[in-house]
mmCIF file of C-alpha atoms in Angstrom:
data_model
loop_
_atom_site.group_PDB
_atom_site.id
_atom_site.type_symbol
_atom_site.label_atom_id
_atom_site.label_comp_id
_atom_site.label_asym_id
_atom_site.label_seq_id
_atom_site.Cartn_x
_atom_site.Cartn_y
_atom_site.Cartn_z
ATOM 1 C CA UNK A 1 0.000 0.000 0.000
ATOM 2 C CA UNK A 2 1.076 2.932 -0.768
ATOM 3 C CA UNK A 3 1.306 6.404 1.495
ATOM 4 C CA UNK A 4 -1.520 8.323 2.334
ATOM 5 C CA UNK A 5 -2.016 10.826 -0.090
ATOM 6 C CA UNK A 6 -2.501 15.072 1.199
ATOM 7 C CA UNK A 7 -6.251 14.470 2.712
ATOM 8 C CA UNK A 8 -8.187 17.519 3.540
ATOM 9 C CA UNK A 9 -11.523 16.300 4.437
ATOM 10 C CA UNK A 10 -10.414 13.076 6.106
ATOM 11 C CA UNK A 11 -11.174 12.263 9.665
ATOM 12 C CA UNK A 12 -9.790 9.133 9.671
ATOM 13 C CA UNK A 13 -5.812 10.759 9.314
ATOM 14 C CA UNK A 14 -6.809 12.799 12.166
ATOM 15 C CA UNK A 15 -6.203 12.293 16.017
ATOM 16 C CA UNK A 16 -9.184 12.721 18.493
ATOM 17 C CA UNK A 17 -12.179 10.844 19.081
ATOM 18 C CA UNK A 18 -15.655 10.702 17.641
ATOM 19 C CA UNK A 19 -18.871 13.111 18.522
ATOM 20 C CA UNK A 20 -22.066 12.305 17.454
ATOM 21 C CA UNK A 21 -23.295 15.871 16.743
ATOM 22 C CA UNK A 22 -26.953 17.764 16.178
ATOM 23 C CA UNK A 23 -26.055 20.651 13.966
ATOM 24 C CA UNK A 24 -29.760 21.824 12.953
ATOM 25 C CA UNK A 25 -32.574 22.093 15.854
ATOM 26 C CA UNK A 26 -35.238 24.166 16.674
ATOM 27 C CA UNK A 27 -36.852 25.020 20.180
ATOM 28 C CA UNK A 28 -40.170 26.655 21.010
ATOM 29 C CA UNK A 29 -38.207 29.776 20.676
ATOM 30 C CA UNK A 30 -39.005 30.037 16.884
ATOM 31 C CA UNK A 31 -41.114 27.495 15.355
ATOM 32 C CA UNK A 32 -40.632 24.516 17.448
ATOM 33 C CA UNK A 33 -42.272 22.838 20.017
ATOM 34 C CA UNK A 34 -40.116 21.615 22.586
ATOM 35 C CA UNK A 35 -38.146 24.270 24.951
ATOM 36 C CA UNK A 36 -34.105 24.397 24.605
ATOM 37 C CA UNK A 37 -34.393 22.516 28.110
ATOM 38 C CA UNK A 38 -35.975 19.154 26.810
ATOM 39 C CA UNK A 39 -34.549 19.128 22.941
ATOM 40 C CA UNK A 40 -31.087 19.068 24.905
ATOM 41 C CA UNK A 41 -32.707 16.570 27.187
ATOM 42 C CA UNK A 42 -33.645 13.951 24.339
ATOM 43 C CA UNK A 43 -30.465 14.346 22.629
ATOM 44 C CA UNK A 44 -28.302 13.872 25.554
ATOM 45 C CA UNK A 45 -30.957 10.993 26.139
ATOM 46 C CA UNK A 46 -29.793 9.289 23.119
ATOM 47 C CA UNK A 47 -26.314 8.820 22.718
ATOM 48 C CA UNK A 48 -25.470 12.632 21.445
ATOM 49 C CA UNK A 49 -22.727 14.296 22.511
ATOM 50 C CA UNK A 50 -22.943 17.823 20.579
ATOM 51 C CA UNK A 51 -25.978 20.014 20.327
ATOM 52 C CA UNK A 52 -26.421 23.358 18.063
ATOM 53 C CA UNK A 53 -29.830 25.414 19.026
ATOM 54 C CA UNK A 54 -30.339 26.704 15.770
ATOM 55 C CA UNK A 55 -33.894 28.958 16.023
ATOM 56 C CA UNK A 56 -34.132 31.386 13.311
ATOM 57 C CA UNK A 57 -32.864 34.623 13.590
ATOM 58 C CA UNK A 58 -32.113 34.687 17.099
ATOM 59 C CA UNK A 59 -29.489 33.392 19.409
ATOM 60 C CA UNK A 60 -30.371 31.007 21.969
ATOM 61 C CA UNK A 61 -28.900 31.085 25.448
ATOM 62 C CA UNK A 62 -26.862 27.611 25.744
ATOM 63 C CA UNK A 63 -25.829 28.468 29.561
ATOM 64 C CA UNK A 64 -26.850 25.592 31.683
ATOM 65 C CA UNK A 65 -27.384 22.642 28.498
ATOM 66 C CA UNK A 66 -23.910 21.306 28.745
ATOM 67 C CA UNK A 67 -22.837 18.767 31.271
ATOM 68 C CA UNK A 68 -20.383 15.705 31.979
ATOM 69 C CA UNK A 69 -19.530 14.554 27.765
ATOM 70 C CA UNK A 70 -22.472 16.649 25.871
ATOM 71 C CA UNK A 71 -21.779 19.546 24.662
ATOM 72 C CA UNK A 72 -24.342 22.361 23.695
ATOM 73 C CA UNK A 73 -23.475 25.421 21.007
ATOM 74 C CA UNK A 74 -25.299 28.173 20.017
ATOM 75 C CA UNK A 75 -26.437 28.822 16.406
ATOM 76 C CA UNK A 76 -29.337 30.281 14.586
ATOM 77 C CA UNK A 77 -30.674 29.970 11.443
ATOM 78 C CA UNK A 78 -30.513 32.986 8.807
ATOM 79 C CA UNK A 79 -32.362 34.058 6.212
ATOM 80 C CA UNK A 80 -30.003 37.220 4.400
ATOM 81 C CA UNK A 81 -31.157 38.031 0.732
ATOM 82 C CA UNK A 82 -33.014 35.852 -1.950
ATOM 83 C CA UNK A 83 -32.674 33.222 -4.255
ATOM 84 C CA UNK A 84 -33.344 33.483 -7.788
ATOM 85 C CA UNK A 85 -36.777 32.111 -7.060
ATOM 86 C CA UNK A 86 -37.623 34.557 -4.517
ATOM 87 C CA UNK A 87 -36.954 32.673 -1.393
ATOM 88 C CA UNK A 88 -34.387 33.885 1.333
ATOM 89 C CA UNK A 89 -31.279 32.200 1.818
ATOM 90 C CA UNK A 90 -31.061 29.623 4.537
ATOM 91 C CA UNK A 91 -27.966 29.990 6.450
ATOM 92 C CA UNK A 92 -27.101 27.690 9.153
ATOM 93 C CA UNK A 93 -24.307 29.428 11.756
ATOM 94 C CA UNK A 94 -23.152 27.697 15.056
ATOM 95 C CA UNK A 95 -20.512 29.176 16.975
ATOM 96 C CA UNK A 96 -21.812 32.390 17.073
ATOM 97 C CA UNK A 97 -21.283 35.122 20.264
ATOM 98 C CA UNK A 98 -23.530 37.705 19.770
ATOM 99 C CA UNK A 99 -27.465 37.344 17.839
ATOM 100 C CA UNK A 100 -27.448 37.566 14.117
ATOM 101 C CA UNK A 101 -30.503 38.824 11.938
ATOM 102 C CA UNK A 102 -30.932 39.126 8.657
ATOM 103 C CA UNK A 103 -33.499 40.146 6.026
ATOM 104 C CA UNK A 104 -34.181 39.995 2.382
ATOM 105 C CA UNK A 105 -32.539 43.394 1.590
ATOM 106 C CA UNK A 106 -29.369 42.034 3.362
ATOM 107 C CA UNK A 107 -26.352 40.593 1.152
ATOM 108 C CA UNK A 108 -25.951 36.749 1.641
ATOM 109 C CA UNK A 109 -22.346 37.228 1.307
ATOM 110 C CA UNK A 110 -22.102 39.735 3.281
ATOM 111 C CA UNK A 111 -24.190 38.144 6.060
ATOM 112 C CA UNK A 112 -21.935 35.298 5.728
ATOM 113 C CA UNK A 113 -18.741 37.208 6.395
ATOM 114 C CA UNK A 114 -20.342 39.006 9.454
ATOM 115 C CA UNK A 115 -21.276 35.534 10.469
ATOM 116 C CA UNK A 116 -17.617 34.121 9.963
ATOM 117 C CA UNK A 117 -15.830 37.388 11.654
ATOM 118 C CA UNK A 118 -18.064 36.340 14.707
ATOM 119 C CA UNK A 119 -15.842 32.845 14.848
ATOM 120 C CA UNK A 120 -19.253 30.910 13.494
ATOM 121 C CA UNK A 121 -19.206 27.933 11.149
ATOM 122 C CA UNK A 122 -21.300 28.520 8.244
ATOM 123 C CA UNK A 123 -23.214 26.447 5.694
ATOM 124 C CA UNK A 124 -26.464 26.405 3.410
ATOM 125 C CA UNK A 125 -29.266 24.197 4.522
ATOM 126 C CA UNK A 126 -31.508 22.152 2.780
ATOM 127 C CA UNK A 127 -30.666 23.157 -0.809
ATOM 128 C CA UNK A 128 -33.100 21.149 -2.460
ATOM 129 C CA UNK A 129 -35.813 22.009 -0.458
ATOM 130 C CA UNK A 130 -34.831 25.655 -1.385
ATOM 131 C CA UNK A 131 -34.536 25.269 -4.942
ATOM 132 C CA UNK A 132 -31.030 27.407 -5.022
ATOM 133 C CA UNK A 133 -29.552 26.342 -8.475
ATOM 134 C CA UNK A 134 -25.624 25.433 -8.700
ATOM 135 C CA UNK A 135 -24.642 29.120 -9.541
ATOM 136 C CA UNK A 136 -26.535 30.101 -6.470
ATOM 137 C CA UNK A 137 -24.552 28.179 -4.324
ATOM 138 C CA UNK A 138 -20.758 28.456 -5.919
ATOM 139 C CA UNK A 139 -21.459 31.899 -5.743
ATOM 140 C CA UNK A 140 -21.175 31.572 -1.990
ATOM 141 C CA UNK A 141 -17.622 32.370 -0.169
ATOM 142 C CA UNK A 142 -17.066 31.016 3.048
ATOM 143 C CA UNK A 143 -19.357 28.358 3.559
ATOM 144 C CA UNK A 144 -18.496 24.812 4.947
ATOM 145 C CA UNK A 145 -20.925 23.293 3.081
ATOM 146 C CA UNK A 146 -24.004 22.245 2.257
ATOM 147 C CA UNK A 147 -27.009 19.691 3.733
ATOM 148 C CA UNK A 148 -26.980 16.644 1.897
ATOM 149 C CA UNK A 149 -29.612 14.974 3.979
ATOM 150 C CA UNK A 150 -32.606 17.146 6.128
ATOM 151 C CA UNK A 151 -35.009 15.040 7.799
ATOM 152 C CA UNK A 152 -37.555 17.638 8.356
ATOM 153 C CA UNK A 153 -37.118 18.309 4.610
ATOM 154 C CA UNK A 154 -37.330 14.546 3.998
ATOM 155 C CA UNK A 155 -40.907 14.737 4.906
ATOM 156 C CA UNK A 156 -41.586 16.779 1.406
ATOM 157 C CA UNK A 157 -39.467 14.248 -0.618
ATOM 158 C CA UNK A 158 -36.373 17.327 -0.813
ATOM 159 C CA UNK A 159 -34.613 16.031 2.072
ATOM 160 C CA UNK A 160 -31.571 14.109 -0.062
ATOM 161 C CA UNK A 161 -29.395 17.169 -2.150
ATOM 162 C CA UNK A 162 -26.325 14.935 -3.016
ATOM 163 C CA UNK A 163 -26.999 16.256 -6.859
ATOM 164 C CA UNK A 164 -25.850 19.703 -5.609
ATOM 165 C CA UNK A 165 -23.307 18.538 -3.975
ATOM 166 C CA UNK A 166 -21.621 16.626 -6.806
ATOM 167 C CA UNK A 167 -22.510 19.466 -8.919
ATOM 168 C CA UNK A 168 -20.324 21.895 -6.699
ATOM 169 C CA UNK A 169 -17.483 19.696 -6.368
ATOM 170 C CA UNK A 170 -17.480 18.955 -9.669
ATOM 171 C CA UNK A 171 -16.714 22.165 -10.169
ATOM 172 C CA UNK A 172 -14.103 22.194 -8.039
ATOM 173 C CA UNK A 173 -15.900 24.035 -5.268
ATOM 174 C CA UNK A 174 -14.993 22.246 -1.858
ATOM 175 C CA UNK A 175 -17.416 21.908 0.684
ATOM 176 C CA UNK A 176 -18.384 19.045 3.349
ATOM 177 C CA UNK A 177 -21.802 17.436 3.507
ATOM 178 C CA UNK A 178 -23.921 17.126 6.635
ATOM 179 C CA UNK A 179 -26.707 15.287 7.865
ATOM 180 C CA UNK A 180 -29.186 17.192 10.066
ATOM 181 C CA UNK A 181 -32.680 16.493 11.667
ATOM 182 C CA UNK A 182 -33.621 19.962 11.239
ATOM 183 C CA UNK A 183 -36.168 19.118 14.099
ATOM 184 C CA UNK A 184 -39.023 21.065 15.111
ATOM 185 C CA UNK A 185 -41.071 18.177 17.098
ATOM 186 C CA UNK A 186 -44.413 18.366 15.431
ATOM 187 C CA UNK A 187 -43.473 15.215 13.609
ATOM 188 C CA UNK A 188 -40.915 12.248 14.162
ATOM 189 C CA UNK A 189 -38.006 14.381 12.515
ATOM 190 C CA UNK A 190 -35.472 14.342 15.053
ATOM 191 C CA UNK A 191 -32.685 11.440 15.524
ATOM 192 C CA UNK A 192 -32.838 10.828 11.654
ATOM 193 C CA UNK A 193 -29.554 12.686 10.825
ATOM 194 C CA UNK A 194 -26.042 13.476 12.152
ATOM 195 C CA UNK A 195 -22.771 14.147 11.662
ATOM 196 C CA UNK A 196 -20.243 12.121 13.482
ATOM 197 C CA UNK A 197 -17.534 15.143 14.511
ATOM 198 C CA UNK A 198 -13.304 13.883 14.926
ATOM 199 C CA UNK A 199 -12.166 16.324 17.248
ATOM 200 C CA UNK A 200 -9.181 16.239 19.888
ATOM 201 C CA UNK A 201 -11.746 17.171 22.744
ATOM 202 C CA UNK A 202 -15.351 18.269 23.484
ATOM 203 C CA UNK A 203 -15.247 21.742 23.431
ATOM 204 C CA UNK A 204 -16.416 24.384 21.307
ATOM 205 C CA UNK A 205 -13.564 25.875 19.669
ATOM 206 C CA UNK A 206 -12.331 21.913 19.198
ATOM 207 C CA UNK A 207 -15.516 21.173 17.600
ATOM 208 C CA UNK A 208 -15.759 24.163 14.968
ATOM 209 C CA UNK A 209 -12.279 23.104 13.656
ATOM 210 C CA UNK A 210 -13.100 20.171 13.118
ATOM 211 C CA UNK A 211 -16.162 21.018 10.935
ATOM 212 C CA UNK A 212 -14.361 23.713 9.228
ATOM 213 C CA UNK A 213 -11.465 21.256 8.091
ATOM 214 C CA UNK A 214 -13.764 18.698 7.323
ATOM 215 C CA UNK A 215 -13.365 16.613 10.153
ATOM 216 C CA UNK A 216 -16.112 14.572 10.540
ATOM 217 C CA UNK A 217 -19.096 12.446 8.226
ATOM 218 C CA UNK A 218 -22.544 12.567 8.035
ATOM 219 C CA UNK A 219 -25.187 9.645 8.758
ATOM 220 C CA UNK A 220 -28.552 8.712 9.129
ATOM 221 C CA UNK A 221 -27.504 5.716 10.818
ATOM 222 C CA UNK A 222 -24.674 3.682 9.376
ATOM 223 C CA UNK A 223 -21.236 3.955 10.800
ATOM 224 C CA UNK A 224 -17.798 4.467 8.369
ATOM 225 C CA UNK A 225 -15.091 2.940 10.317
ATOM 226 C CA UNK A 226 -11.842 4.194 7.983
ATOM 227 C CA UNK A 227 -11.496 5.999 4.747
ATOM 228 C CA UNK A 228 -8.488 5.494 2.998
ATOM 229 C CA UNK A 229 -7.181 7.272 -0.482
ATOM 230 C CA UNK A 230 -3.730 5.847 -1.719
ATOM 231 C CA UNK A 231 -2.096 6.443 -5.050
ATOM 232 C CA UNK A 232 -3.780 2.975 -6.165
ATOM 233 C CA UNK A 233 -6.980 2.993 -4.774
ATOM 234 C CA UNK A 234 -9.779 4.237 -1.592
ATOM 235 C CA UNK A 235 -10.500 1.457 0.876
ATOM 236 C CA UNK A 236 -13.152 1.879 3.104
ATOM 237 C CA UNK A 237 -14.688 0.186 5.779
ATOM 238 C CA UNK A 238 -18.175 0.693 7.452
ATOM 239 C CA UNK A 239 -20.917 -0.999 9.540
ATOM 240 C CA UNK A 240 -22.810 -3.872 8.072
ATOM 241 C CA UNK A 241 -24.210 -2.447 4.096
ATOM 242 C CA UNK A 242 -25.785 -3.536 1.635
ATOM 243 C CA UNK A 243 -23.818 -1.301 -0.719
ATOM 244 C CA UNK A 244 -21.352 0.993 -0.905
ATOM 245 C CA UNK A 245 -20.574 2.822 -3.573
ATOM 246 C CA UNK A 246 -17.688 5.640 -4.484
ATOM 247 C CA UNK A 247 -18.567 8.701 -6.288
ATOM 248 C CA UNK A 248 -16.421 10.781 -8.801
ATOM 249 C CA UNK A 249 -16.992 13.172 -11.206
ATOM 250 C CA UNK A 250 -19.529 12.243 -14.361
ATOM 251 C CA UNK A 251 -18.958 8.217 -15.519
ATOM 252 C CA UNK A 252 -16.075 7.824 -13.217
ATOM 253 C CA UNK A 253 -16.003 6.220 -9.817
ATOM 254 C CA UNK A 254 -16.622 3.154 -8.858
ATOM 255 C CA UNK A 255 -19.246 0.574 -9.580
ATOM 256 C CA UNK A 256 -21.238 -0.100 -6.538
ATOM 257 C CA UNK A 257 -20.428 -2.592 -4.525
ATOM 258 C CA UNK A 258 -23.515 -5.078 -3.691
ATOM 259 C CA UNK A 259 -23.019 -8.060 -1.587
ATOM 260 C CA UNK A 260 -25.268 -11.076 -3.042
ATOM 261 C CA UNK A 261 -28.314 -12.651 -1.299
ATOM 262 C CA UNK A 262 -28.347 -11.995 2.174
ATOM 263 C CA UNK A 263 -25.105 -11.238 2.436
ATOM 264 C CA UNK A 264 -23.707 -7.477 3.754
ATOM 265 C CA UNK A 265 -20.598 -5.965 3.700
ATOM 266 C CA UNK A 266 -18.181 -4.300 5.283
ATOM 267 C CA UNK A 267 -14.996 -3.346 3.360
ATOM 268 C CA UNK A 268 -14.500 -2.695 -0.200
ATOM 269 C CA UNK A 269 -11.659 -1.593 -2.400
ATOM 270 C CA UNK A 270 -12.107 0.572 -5.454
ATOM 271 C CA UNK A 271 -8.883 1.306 -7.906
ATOM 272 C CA UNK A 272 -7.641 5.264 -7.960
ATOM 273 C CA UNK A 273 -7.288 5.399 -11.833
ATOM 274 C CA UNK A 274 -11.432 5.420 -11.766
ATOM 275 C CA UNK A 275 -11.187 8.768 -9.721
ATOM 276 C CA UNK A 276 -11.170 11.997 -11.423
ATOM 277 C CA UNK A 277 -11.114 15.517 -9.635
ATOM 278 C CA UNK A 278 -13.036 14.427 -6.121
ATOM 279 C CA UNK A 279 -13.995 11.199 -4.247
ATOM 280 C CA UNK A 280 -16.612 10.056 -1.688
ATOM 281 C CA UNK A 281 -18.137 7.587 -0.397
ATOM 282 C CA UNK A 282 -21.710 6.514 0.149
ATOM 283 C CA UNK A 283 -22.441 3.409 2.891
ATOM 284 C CA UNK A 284 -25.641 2.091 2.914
ATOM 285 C CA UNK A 285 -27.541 -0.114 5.000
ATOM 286 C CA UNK A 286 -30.334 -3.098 4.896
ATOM 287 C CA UNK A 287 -32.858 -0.274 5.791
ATOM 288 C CA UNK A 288 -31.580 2.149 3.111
ATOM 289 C CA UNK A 289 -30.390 4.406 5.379
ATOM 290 C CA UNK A 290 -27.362 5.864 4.308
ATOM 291 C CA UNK A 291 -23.557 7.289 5.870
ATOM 292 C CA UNK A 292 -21.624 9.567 3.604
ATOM 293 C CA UNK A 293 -17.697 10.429 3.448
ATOM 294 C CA UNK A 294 -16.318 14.159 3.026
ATOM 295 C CA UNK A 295 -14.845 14.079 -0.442
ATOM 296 C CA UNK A 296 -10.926 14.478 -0.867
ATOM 297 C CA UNK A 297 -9.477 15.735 -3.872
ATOM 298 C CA UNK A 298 -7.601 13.561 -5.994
ATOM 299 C CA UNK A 299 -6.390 15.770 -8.935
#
């Protein structure tokens, strides 16, 4: 085998340990039903160890969430400017230290940069859902990413926007892909989507580097257990699947690869010379639910 190639993007070359993390949620401070109090409650209730109160334009006080290995940030969700259609932006921000609010007469690009000079981690949510074309988005400076899975937006059949994602890197725009619930307790959206965070400790400022470089994937479920990208091929390794498949840009890649009858998997190797310009990887499980790799560049 040979080295490990340069890997932005890749937890799995990076020290620490792993934080299962709730990036989108709302509270019956905006349009949700549960207070901060209990949405921390049922997500330190369930194996989480990161929480981001994300209630639109405001900031919601975090003092008092956090305990012994959970970890709560505050965040809000934005809506600066408007998309070709009409719509205002959806910007998710965690990290912030003062409350952000934006409205339709506001730059998105200039929200954003207020947003990052405040030390907060930005990205777009729910892209699909928004209809924001591929312009709309590489037009954006700054961002982490993008939402490749929304659970809330699930519920409207927009919830899965891995086409703008490959459409963006493609393109040579970098950005990370998260899984969120986006949860605002009226329905069963919450615990549907995560992003498992590799960070050296639980903290905040360890946990926002970590995002911003990358370091961490997103899931509805499935775990990814090593991502590898050598000179002659990407190895990964994952929780029980019934396929996993490696994405590139346009026909390359790698075929899928699909255990036979009853069978799962857990490994598989896919040769580098089918790789052009980006690769990720895709895990998914007996129930279809599905963990995605960041993408690393490979040329």
């Amino acid at each position: 085998m040979q080295d490990t190639l340069s890997q932005p993007g890749n937890p799995f070359a990076a020290p620490g340990q792993w934080y299962k993390a709730a990036l989108h949620t709302h509270t019956s401070l905006s349009d949700g039903v549960r207070s901060p109090e209990e949405v921390a409650a049922w997500y330190r209730g369930h194996g989480f160890q990161v929480l981001a109160l994300t209630d639109h334009n405001l900031r919601a006080e975090v003092d008092g969430l956090s305990g012994p290995s959970f970890l709560a940030i505050p965040g809000a969700e934005l809506h600066p400017g408007r998309t070709e259609l009409g719509e205002p932006y959806h910007l998710v921000a965690v990290g912030i230290s003062r409350p952000h609010a934006y409205t339709a007469q506001d730059s998105v690009q200039e929200a954003i940069d207020a947003l990052r000079a405040d030390g907060a981690v930005v990205w777009l949510a729910h892209p699909y859902w928004l209809g924001v074309t591929l312009p709309e988005i590489v037009a954006l400076q700054g961002i982490v990413g993008v939402e490749v899975y929304n659970a809330t937006c699930d519920e409207y059949a927009k919830g899965l926007s891995t086409v703008h994602w490959d459409d963006a890197l493609a393109r040579r725009y970098l950005c990370w892909g998260l899984a969120v619930d986006d949860a605002h307790w009226y329905r069963p959206d919450y615990g549907r989507g995560w992003v498992m965070v590799r960070a050296p400790e639980l903290t905040t400022d360890a946990i926002l580097r970590a995002l911003t470089a990358g370091h961490f994937y997103a899931s509805q479920g499935p775990e990814i257990h090593h991502v590898e990208v050598t000179s002659e091929a990407v190895y990964v390794r994952c929780s029980p699947a019934c396929r996993i498949s490696c994405v590139s840009l346009c026909g390359y890649g790698g075929p899928a690869a699909v255990p036979g009858p009853d069978e799962l998997l857990t490994e598989a190797v896919f040769p580098r010379r089918q790789m052009r310009v980006y690769v990720r990887l895709e895990c998914t499980d007996a129930t279809g639910r599905t963990a995605w790799s960041q993408p690393i560049l490979v040329d």
